[in-house]
Coordinates of C-alpha atoms in Angstrom, one line a residue:
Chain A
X1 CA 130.2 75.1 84.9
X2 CA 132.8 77.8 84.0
X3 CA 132.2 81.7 84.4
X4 CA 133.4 82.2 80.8
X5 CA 134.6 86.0 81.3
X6 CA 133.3 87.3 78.3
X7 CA 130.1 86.6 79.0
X8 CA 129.7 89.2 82.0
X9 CA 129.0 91.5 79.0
X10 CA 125.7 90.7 79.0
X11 CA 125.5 91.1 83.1
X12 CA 126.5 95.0 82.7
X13 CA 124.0 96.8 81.3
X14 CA 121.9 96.1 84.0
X15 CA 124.7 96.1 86.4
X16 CA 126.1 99.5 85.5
X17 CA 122.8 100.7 84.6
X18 CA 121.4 100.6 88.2
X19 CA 124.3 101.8 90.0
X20 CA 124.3 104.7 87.9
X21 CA 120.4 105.5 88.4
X22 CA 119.4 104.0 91.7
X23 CA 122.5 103.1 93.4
X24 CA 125.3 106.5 93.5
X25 CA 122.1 108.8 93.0
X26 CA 120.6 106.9 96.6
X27 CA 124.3 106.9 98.1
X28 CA 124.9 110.8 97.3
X29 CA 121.0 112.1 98.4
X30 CA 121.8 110.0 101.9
X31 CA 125.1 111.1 102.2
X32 CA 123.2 114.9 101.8
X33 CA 121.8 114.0 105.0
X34 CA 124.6 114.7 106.8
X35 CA 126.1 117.5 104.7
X36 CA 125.6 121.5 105.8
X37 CA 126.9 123.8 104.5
X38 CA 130.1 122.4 103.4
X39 CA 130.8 120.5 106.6
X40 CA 130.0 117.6 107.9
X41 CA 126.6 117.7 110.4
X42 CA 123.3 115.9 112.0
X43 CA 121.2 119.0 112.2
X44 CA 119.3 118.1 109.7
X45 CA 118.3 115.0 112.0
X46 CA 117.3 117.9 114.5
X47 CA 115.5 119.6 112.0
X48 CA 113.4 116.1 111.1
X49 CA 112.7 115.6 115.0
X50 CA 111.0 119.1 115.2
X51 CA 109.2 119.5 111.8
X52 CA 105.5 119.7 112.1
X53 CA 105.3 118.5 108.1
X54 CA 107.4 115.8 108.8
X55 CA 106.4 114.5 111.4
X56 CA 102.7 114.6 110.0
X57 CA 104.0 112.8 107.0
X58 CA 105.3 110.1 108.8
X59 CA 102.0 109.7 110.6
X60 CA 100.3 110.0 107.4
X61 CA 102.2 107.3 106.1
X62 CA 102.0 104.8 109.1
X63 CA 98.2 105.1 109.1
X64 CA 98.0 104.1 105.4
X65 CA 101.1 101.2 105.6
X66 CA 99.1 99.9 109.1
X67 CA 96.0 99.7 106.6
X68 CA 97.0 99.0 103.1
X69 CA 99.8 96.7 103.5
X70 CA 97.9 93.9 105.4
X71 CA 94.6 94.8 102.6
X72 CA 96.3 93.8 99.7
X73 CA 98.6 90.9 101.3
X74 CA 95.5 89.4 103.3
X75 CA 93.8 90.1 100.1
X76 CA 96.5 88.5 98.0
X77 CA 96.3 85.6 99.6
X78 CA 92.7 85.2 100.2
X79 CA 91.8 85.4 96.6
X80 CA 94.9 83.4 95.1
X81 CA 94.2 80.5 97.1
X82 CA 90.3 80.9 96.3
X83 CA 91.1 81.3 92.6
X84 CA 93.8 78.6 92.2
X85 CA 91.4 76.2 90.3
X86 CA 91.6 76.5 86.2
X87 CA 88.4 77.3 86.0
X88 CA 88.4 80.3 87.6
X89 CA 90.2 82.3 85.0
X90 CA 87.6 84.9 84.0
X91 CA 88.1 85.5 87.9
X92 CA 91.7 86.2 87.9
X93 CA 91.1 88.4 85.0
X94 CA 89.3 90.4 86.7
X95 CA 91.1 90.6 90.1
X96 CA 94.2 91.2 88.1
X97 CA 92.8 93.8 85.8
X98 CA 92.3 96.8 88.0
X99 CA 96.2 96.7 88.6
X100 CA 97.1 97.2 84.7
X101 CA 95.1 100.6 85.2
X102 CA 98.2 103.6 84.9
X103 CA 98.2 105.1 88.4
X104 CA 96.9 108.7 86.8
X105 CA 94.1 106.9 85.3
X106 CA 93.2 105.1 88.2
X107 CA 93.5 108.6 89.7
X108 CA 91.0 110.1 88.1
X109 CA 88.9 107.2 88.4
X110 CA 89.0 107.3 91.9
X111 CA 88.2 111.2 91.6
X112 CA 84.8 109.9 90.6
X113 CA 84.0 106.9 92.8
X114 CA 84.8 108.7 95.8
X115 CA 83.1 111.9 95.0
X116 CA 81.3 112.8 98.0
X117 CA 78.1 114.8 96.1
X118 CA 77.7 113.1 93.1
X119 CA 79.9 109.8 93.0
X120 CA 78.7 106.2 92.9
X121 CA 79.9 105.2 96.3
X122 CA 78.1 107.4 98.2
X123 CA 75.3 107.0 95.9
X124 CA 75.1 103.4 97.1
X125 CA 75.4 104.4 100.5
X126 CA 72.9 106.8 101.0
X127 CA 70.2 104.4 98.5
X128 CA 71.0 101.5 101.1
X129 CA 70.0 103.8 104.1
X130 CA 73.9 105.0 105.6
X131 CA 75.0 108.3 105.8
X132 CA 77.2 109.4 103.2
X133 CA 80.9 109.1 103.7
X134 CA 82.8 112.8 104.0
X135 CA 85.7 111.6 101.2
X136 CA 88.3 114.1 100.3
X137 CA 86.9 116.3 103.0
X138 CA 87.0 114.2 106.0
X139 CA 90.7 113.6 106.8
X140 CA 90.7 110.1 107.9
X141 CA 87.8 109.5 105.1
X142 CA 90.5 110.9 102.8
X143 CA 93.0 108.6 104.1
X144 CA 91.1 105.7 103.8
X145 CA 90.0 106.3 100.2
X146 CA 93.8 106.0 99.8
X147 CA 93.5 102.5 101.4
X148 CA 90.8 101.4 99.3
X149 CA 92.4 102.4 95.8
X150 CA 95.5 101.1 97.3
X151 CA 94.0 97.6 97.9
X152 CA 92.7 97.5 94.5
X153 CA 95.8 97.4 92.6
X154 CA 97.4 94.2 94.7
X155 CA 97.6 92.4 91.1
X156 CA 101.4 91.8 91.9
X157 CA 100.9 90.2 95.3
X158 CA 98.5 88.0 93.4
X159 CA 100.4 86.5 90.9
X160 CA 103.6 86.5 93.7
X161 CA 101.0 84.0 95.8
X162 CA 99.4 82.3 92.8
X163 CA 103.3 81.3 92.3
X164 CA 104.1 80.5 95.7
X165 CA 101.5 78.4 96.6
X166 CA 101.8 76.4 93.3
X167 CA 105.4 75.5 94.8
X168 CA 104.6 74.4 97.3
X169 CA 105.3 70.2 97.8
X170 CA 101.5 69.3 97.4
X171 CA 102.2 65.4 99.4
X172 CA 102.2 67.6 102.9
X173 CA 99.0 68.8 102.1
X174 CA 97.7 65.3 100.8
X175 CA 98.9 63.8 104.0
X176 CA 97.1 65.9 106.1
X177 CA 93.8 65.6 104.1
X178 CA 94.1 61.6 104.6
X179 CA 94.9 62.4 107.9
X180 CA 91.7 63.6 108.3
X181 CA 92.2 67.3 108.7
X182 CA 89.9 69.5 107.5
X183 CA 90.0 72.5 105.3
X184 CA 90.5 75.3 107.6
X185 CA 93.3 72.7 109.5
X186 CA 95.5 72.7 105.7
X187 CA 95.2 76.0 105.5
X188 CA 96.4 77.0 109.1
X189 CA 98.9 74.4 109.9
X190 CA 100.5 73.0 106.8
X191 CA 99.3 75.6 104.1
X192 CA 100.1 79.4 105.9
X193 CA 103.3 78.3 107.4
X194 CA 105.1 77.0 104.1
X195 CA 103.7 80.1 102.5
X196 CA 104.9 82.5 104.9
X197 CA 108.4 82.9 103.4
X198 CA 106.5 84.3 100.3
X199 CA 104.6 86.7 102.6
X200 CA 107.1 88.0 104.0
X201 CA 108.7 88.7 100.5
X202 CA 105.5 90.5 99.8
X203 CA 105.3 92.2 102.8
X204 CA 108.6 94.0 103.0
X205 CA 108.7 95.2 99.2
X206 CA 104.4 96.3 99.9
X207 CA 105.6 98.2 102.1
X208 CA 107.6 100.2 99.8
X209 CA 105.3 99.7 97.0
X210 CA 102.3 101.2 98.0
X211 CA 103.8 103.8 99.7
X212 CA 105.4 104.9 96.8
X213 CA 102.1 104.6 95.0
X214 CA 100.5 107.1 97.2
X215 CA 102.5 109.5 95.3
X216 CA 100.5 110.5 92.3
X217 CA 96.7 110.4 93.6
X218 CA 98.0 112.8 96.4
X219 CA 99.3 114.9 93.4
X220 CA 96.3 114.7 91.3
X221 CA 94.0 114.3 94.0
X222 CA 93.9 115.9 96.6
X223 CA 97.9 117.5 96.7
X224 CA 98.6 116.3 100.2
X225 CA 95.1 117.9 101.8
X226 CA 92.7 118.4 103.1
X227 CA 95.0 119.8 105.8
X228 CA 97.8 117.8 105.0
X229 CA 96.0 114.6 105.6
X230 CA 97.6 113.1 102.2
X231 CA 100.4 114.4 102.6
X232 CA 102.2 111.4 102.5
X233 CA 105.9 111.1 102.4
X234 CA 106.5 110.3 98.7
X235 CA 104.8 113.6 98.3
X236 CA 106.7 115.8 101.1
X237 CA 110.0 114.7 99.2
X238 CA 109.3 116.0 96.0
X239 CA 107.5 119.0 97.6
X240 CA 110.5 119.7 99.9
X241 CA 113.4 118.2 97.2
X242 CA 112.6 120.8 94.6
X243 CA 112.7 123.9 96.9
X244 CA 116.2 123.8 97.8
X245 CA 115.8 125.0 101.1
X246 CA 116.5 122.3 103.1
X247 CA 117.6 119.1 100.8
X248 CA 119.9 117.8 103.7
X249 CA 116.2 117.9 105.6
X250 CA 115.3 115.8 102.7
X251 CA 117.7 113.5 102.7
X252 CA 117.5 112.8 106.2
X253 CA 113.8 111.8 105.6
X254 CA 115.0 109.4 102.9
X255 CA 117.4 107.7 105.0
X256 CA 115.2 107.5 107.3
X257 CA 112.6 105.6 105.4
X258 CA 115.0 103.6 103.8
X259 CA 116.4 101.9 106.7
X260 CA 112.9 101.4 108.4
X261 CA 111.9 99.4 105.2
X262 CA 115.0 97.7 105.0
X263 CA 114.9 97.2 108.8
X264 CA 111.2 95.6 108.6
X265 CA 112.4 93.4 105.8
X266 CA 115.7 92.4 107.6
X267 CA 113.2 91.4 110.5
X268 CA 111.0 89.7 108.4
X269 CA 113.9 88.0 106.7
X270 CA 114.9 86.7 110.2
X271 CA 111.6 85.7 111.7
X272 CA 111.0 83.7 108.3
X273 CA 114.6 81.9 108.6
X274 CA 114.1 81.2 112.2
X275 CA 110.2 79.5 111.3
X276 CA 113.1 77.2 108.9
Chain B
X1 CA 79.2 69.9 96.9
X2 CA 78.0 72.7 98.7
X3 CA 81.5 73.9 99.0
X4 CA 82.1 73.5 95.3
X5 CA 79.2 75.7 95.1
X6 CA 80.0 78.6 97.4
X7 CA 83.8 78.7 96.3
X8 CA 82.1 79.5 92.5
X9 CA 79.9 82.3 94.1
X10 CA 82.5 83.7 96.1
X11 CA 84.7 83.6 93.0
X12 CA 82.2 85.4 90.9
X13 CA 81.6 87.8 93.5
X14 CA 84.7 88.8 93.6
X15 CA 85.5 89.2 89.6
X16 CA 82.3 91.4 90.0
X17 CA 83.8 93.5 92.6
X18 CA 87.2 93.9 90.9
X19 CA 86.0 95.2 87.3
X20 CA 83.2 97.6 89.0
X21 CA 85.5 100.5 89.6
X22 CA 86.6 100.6 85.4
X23 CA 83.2 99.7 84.4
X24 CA 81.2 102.2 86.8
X25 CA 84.2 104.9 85.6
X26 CA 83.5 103.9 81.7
X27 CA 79.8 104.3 82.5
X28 CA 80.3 107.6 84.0
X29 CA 82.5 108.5 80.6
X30 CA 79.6 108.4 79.0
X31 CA 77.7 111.2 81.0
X32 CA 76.6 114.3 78.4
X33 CA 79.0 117.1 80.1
X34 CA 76.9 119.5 82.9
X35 CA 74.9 116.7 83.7
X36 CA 76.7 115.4 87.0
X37 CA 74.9 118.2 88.8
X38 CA 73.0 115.6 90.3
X39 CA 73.8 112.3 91.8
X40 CA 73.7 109.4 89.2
X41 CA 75.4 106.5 89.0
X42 CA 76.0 106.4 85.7
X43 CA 74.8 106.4 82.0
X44 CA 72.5 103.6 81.2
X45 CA 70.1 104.4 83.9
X46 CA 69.6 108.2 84.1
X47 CA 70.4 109.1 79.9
X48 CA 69.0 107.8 77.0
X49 CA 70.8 106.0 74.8
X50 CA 71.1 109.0 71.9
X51 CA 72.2 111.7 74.9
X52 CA 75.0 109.2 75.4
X53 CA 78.2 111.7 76.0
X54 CA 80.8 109.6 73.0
X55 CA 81.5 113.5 72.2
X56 CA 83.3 113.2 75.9
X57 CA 86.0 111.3 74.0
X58 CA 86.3 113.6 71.6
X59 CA 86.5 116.0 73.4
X60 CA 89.8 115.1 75.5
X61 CA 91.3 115.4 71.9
X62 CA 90.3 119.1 71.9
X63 CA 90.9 120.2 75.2
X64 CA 94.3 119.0 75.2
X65 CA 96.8 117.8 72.3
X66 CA 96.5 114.3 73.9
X67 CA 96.8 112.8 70.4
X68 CA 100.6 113.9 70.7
X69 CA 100.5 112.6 74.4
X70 CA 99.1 109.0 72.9
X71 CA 102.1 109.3 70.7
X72 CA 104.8 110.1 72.8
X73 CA 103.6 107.5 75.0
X74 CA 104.0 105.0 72.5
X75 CA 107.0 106.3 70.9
X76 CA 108.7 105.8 74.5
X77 CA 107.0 102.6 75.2
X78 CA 107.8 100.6 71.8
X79 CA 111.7 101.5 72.2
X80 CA 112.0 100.9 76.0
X81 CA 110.0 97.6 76.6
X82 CA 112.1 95.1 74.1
X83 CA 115.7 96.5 75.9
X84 CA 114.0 95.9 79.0
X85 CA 113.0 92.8 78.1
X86 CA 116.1 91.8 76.2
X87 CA 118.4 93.4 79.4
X88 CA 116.9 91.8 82.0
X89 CA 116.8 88.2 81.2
X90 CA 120.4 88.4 79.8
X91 CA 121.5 89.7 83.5
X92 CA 118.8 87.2 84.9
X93 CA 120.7 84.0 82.8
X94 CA 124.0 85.6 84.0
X95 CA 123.2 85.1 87.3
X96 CA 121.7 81.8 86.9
X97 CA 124.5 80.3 85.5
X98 CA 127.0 81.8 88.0
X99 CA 128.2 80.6 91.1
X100 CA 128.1 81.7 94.7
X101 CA 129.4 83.9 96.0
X102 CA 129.2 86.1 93.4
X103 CA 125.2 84.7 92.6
X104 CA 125.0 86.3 96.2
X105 CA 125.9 89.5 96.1
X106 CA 124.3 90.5 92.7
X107 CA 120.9 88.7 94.2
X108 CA 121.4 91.4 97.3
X109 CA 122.0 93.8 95.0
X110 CA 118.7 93.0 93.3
X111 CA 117.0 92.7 96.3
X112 CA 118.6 95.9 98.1
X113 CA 118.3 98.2 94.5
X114 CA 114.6 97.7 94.8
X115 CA 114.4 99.0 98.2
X116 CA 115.4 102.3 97.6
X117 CA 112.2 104.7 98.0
X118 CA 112.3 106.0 94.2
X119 CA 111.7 109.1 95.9
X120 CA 115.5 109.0 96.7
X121 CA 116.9 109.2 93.1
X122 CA 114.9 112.2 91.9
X123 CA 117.1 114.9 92.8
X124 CA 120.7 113.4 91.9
X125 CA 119.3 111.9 88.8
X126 CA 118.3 115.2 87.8
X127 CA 121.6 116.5 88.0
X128 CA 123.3 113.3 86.4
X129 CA 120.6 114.4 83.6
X130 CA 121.3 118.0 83.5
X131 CA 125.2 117.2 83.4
X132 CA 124.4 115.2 80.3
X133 CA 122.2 117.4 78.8
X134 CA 119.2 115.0 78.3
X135 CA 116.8 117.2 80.9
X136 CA 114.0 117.9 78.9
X137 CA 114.2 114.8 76.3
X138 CA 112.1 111.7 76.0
X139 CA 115.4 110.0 75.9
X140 CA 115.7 110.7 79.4
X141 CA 112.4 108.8 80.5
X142 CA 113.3 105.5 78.3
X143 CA 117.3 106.1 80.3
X144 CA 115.4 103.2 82.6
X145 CA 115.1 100.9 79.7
X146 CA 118.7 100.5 79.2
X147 CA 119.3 99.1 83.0
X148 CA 116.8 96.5 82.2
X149 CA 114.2 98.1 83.2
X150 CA 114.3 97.2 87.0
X151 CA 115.7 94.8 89.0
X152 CA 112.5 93.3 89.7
X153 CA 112.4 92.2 86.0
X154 CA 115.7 90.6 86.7
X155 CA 114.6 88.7 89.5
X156 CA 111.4 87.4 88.1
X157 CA 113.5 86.1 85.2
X158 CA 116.1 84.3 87.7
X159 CA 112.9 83.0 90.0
X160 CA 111.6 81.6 86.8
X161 CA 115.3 79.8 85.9
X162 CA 115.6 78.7 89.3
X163 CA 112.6 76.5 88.8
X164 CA 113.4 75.4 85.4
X165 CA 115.5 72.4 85.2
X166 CA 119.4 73.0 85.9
X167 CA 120.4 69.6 83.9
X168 CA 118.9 71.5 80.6
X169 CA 121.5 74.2 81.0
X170 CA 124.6 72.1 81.8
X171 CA 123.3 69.8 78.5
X172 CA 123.6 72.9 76.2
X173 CA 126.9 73.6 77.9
X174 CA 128.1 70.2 77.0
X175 CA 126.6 70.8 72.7
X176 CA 129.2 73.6 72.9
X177 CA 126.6 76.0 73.2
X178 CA 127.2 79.9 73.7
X179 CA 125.9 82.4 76.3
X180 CA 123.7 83.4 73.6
X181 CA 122.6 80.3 71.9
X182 CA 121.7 78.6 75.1
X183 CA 120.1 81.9 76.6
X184 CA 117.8 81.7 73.3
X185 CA 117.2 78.0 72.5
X186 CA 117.1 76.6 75.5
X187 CA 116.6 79.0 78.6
X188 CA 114.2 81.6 77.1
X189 CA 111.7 79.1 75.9
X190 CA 111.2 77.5 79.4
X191 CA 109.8 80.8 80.8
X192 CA 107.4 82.1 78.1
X193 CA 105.2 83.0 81.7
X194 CA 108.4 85.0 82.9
X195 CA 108.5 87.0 79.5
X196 CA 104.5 87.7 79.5
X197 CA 105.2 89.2 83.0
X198 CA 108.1 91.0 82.6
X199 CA 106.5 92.4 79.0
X200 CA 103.5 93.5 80.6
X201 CA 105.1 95.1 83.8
X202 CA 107.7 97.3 81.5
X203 CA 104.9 98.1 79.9
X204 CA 103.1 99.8 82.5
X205 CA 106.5 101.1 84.2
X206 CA 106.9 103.2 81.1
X207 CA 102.9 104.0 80.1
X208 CA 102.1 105.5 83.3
X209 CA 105.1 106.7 84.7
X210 CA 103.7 110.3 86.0
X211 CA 106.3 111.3 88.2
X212 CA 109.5 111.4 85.4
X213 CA 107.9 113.3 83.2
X214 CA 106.7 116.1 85.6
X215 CA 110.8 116.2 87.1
X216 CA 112.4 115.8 83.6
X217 CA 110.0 117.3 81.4
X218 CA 108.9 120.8 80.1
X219 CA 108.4 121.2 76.6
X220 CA 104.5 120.7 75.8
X221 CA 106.0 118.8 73.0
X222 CA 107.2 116.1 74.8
X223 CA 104.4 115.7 77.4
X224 CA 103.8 112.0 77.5
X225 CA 99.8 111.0 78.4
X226 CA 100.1 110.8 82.5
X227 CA 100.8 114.6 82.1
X228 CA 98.1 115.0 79.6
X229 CA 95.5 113.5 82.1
X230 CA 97.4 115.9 84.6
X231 CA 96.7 118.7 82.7
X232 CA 92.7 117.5 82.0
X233 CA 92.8 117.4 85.8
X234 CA 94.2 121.5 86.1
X235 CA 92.0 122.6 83.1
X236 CA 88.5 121.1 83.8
X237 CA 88.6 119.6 87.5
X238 CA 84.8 119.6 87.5
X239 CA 83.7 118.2 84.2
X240 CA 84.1 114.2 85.5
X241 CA 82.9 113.0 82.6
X242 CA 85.6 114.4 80.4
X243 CA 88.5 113.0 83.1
X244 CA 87.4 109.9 82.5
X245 CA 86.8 109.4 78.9
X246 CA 90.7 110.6 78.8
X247 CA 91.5 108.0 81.6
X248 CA 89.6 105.8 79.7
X249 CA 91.7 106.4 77.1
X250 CA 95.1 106.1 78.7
X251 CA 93.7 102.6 80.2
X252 CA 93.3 100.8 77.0
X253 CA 96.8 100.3 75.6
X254 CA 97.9 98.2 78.5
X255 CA 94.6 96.8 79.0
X256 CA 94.7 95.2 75.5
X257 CA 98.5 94.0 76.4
X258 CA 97.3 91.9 79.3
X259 CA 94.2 90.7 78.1
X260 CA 97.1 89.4 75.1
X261 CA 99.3 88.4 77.3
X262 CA 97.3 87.2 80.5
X263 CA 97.0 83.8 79.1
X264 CA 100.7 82.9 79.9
X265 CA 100.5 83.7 83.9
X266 CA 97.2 83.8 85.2
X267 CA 96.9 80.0 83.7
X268 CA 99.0 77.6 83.3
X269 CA 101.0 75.9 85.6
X270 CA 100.3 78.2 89.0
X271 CA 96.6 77.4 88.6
X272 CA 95.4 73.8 89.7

């Protein structure tokens, strides 16, 4: 088959159009990193090492990743394998549906469920006997409530695994039931490994994913409080990016998140290739 | 049997889990305003049915000019979504039929243009858009649209190919097909579960993108409905109620799109 050269046409758009918006504005905020004032510099590496915000950001954000990420894959998975038959589709509906809700919606939504005086969830918590849960007061409560809107949404993890497992080669999993192995015994040896390329998929772009999405309920929410608990790192960018103080401090925060996702992915890349 | 029988429970239990946060939030919509003084869980079982709060929703309508929100929305959505669409899969059938190396590179470049933190673009992409002129413009927010949307969408639609059957391209090459003719007789029809997805996802990508609109936006005008539920949020924190009937509100366009468009990938052939 011939790469008729005319047809790239229809390859630019997209082509051009993300180097222009994603790639060369990424490449110049990175290359800010090492940029002060006019010359070439790592202070602003230094500056990232000392930072109080910055370094509370980044613990923010590992505390919510650590939780969230293996909540919505675990949860992925779980419930597209329990909801692969047909007739579940009123199911699937419903898992899915909670992801189509806009993240300012969902928000405000979460405003009310995780009211602390008058919303449902603690409602239901004090009628069935526990104490009330401090949300949006309580630091790690507040964090937490991130989690739990966070592993709502994991429609797109869903439908990833709903995929994967339906391509998987369905005879190894055939054999192994004539061979006597039970359910739990398909899953772990036959089932989880051939889906694990898929995981990892999931996993690496998750991690970029919900991070991202803690981004507008810590604006609408709770702006990055109580005491900077929220403040995650999606947040601390556009609070420090639009105060021109320090964007090279900025950018070094950017680079550095960029490479730790791409570095977990590379690694997850590897691990999977190794597995064959 | 029995484990027929528990699978159906679990499954049940589950869809009930999943639709309590939007039906408990709807509930609470429906709250007459000063009410939540008190802990409730939600309309039906603390108001009766003729102190139900449906004023709430009209109420977002006063309290902010969400009706041009709703419009902008839209306005930005129905002329970013088809490009998207329409970009993507072209770039997506591209790359199918091409060969490696170069199938490759622009994979990686898929795969490595969706790892950049968005948070990363803001700052230069506001100066590409003040250099241009288009700060402040709803042109700016659909700007996406015309790269396909993202490369996700691109990557979904090559996925999709890859799993389609190869020998139905090459025949189409043989008829003396074009790029074109075998991108839309042949290609686009095997993936009507690709185009659902990808439909649905611009969709929402461009409905409730909040943080473009609060970088690129300023004129009250051209507030698009994330900064309208913003602005609910600033004017009248405490009147829950009201927050959610706008939410509510803001919820339904692409909740009506997936319950459309739902049919072609959560059924079909992933399910058993």
């Amino acid at each position: 088959m011939s790469k008729n050269n005319s047809t790239v046409i229809f390859l630019l758009p997209w082509l051009w159009g993300t180097t222009l918006l994603i790639v060369l504005p990424a490449l110049a905020m990175f290359g800010l990193a090492f940029w002060d004032d006019g010359k070439f510099s790592v202070g602003a590496f230094q500056r990232l090492l000392t930072s109080n915000l910055v370094s509370i950001s980044f613990y923010n954000s590992l505390f919510f990743l650590i939780l969230a990420v293996p909540a919505r894959t675990v949860g992925a998975l779980f419930l597209a394998l329990l909801l692969r038959p047909k007739s579940h589709r009123v199911a699937r509906v419903a898992v899915f549906a909670p992801s189509v809700i806009p993240p300012p919606a969902w928000a405000l939504i979460g405003l009310w469920l995780f009211n602390p005086l008058y919303g449902p969830i603690n409602m239901l918590l004090t009628g069935i006997g526990l104490p009330g849960i401090n949300w949006l007061v309580d630091e790690n409560a507040t964090r937490l409530m991130f989690v739990i809107l966070a592993a709502f949404q994991l429609g797109e993890g869903f439908i990833v695994l709903l995929i994967g497992r339906a391509m998987l080669p369905e005879y190894l999993i055939d054999a192994a039931r004539l061979d006597g192995a039970g359910r739990f015994g398909r899953f772990w040896y036959i089932t989880l490994p051939l889906m694990l390329p898929w995981l990892a998929l999931l996993t690496g772009r998750d991690l970029l994913v919900s991070l991202q999405g803690t981004f507008t309920p810590s604006f609408m929410i709770t702006y990055g409080g109580p005491y900077y608990a929220t403040t995650f790192l999606p947040l601390l960018i556009y609070e420090l990016a639009f105060d021109f103080r320090d964007p090279a401090l900025v950018a070094a925060v950017l680079l550095v998140l960029f490479s730790a996702v791409a570095g977990v992915c590379l690694w997850l890349w590897q691990k999977v290739v190794d597995h064959g | 049997m029995a484990k027929v029988g528990l699978r159906r429970v679990l499954a049940a239990v589950v869809a009930v889990i999943f639709l309590l946060p939007l039906a408990v939030g709807g509930l609470a919509s429906l709250l007459p305003t000063g009410q939540v003084a008190t802990q409730q869980l939600g309309v039906p079982f603390s108001v009766p049915f003729d102190a139900w709060g449906w004023q709430n929703y009209a109420e977002v309508f006063q309290t902010i000019p969400f009706g041009q929100h709703l419009s902008n929305s839209f306005l930005i959505v129905i002329l970013s979504v088809p490009p998207s669409v329409l970009i993507s899969s072209l770039a997506a059938f591209f790359l199918t039929r091409s060969q490696p190396p170069w199938r490759t590179w622009l994979v990686a470049f898929a795969i490595v243009t969706m790892l950049v933190p968005p948070s990363a673009v803001w700052l230069f992409r506001f100066q590409l858009l003040s250099q241009i002129g288009l700060v402040d413009s709803r042109l700016a927010l659909m700007l996406p649209a015309l790269a396909g949307g993202s490369s996700l969408f691109v990557l979904i639609y090559f996925w999709a190919w890859q799993q389609a059957k190869a020998d139905l391209f090459e025949a189409a090459d043989i008829d003396g097909a074009s790029f074109l003719q075998a991108w839309w007789r042949v290609a686009l029809p095997l993936v009507h579960p690709a185009t659902a997805a990808v439909t649905l996802l611009a969709f929402m990508l461009f409905w409730g993108n909040f943080i473009e609109p609060v970088l690129f936006i300023y004129n009250p005008d051209k507030y698009t409905v994330p900064i309208g539920l913003q602005l609910l949020n600033q004017l009248d924190a405490s009147n829950r109620p009201l927050l959610l009937a706008g939410a509510l509100i803001a919820i339904v366009p692409p909740m009506l799109l997936f319950l459309v468009t739902q049919r072609w990938f959560l059924q079909g052939e992933w399910t058993r």
